[in-house]
XYZ file of C-alpha atoms in Angstrom:
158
model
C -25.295 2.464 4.808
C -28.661 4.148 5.108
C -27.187 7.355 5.672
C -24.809 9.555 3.708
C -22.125 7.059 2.981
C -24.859 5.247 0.900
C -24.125 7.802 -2.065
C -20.162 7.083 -1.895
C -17.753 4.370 -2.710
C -16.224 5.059 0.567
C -19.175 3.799 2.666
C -19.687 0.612 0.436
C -15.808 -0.185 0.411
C -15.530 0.420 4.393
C -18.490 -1.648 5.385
C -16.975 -4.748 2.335
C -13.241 -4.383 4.369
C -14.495 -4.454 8.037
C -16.665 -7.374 7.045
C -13.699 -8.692 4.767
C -11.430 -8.649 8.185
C -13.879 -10.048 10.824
C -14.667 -13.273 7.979
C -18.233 -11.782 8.312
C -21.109 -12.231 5.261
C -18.346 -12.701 2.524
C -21.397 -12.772 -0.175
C -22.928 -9.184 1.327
C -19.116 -7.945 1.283
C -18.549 -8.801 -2.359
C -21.486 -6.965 -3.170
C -21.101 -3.951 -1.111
C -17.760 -3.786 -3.072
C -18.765 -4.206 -6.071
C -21.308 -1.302 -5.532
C -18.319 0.665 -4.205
C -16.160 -0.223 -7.764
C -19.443 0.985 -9.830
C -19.050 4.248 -8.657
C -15.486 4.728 -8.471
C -13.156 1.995 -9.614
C -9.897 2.841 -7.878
C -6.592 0.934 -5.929
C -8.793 0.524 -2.670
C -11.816 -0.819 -3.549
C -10.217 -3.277 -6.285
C -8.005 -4.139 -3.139
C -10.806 -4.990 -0.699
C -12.330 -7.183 -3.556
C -9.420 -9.079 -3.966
C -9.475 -9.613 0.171
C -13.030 -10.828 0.049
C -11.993 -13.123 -3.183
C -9.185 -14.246 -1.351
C -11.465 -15.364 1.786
C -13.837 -17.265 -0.591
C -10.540 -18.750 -2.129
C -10.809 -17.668 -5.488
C -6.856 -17.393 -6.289
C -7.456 -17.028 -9.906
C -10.219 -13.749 -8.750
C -7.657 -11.991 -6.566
C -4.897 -12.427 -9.435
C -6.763 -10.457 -11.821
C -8.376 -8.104 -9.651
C -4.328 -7.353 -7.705
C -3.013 -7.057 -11.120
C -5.947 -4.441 -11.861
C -5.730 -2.517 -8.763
C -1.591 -1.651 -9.312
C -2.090 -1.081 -12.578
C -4.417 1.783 -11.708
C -2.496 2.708 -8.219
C -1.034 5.945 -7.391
C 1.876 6.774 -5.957
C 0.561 7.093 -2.870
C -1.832 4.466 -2.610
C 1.027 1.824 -3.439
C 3.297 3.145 -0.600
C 0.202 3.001 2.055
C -0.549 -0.089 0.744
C 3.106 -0.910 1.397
C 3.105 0.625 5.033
C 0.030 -1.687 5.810
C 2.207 -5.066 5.051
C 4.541 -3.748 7.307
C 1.888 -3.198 10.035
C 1.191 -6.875 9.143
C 4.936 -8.295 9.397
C 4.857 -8.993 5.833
C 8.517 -7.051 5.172
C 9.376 -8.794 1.832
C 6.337 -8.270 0.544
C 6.184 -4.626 1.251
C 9.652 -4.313 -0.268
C 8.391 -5.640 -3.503
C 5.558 -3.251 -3.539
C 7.671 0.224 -2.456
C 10.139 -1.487 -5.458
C 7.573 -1.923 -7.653
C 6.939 2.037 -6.842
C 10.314 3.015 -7.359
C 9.913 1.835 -10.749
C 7.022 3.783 -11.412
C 8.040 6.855 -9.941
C 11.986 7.165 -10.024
C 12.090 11.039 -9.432
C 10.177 10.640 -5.848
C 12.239 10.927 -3.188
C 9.152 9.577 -1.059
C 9.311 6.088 -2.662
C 12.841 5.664 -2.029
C 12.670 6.557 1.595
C 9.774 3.726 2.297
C 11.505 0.934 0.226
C 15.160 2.454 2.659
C 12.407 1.863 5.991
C 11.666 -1.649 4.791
C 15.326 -2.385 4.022
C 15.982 -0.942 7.260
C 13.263 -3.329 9.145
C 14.260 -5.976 7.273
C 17.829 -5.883 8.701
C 19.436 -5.050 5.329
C 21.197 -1.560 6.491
C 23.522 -1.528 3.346
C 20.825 -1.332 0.999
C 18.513 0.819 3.555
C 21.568 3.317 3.328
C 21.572 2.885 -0.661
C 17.895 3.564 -0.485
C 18.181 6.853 1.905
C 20.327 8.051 -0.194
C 18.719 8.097 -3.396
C 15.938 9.733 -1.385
C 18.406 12.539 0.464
C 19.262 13.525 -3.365
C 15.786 13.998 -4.609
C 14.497 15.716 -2.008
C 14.185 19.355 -1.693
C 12.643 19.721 1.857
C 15.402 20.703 5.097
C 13.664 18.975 7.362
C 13.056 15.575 5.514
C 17.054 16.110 4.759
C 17.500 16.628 8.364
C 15.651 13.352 9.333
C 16.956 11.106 6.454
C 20.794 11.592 7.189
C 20.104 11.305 10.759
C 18.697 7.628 9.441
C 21.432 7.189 7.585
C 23.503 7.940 10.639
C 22.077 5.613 12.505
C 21.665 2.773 10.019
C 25.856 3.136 10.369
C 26.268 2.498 13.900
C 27.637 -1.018 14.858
C-alpha cells in the first residue's frame, strides 16, 4: 500500500480481506478497513469488517456492521456475495441472501435465476423450476432464454 492503491478503498479493503482470510494481524486488518470505509463506505468493505470482527469474536460488531452492509447492497453485490457462499458450501445461507434479493428487486430476472441455481444445488428441483421460471418471464435476452429452459429441462429429468 505504498503505491497507487494507497489513494483507494480498493487497496485498503484487499490487503484487510487477504489478511482477514490467512488469520494474519487482525488489529492492522481492522484498520486498513476502516481506512478503506472512510473513503468509500460500501457492501464490500462493511463486509470485510464484519470478517475481521468476526475473527476477533465480536458477534455483537459483525451484527451491526452485516445489517449495515445489506442495507446499503446493490443488486449485484448481494448476488456475488451470494455466489461466494456457494463457493463456500454454505447453500442455505446463500438462498437466504439471493431471497433476500428477490425481495428487493422483484422485476430482475437475474435474482431469480441465482436463488433457481441454489435451489437447484440444494437438491430442491421443484422450487429451482419455480425459480427459473419467474426468471424465463422477466427476461428479455434469447440467449439467457435459451440457457434457462434448457435448465429447466434438465432440472425435469428423473
Amino acid at each position: 500500500l505504498r503505491g497507487l492503491p494507497r489513494f483507494g478503498w480498493q487497496g485498503w479493503n484487499q490487503a484487510a480481506n487477504w489478511a482477514a482470510q490467512n488469520d494474519i494481524d487482525l488489529d492492522n486488518a481492522m484498520g486498513w478497513a476502516d481506512r478503506s470505509i472512510g473513503m468509500n463506505r460500501n457492501f464490500t468493505n462493511l463486509s470485510t469488517k464484519a470478517l475481521i470482527a468476526g475473527k476477533k469474536g465480536n458477534k455483537t460488531e459483525v451484527e451491526k456492521l452485516r445489517a449495515e452492509a445489506f442495507a446499503i447492497a446493490t443488486e449485484n453485490e448481494l448476488n456475488a456475495y451470494g455466489y461466494q457462499l456457494i463457493g463456500q458450501q454454505k447453500t442455505d445461507e446463500a438462498i437466504a441472501i439471493f431471497e433476500r434479493n428477490v425481495k428487493a428487486h422483484p422485476q430482475s430476472w437475474n435474482v431469480y435465476d441465482s436463488l433457481a441455481e441454489a435451489y437447484g444445488i440444494k437438491g430442491d428441483k421443484k422450487k429451482a423450476i419455480e425459480n427459473y421460471n419467474k426468471a424465463l418471464n422477466l427476461t428479455t435476452d434469447a440467449a439467457q432464454k435459451t440457457r434457462i429452459s434448457g435448465a429447466i429441462e434438465q432440472l425435469r429429468r428423473p
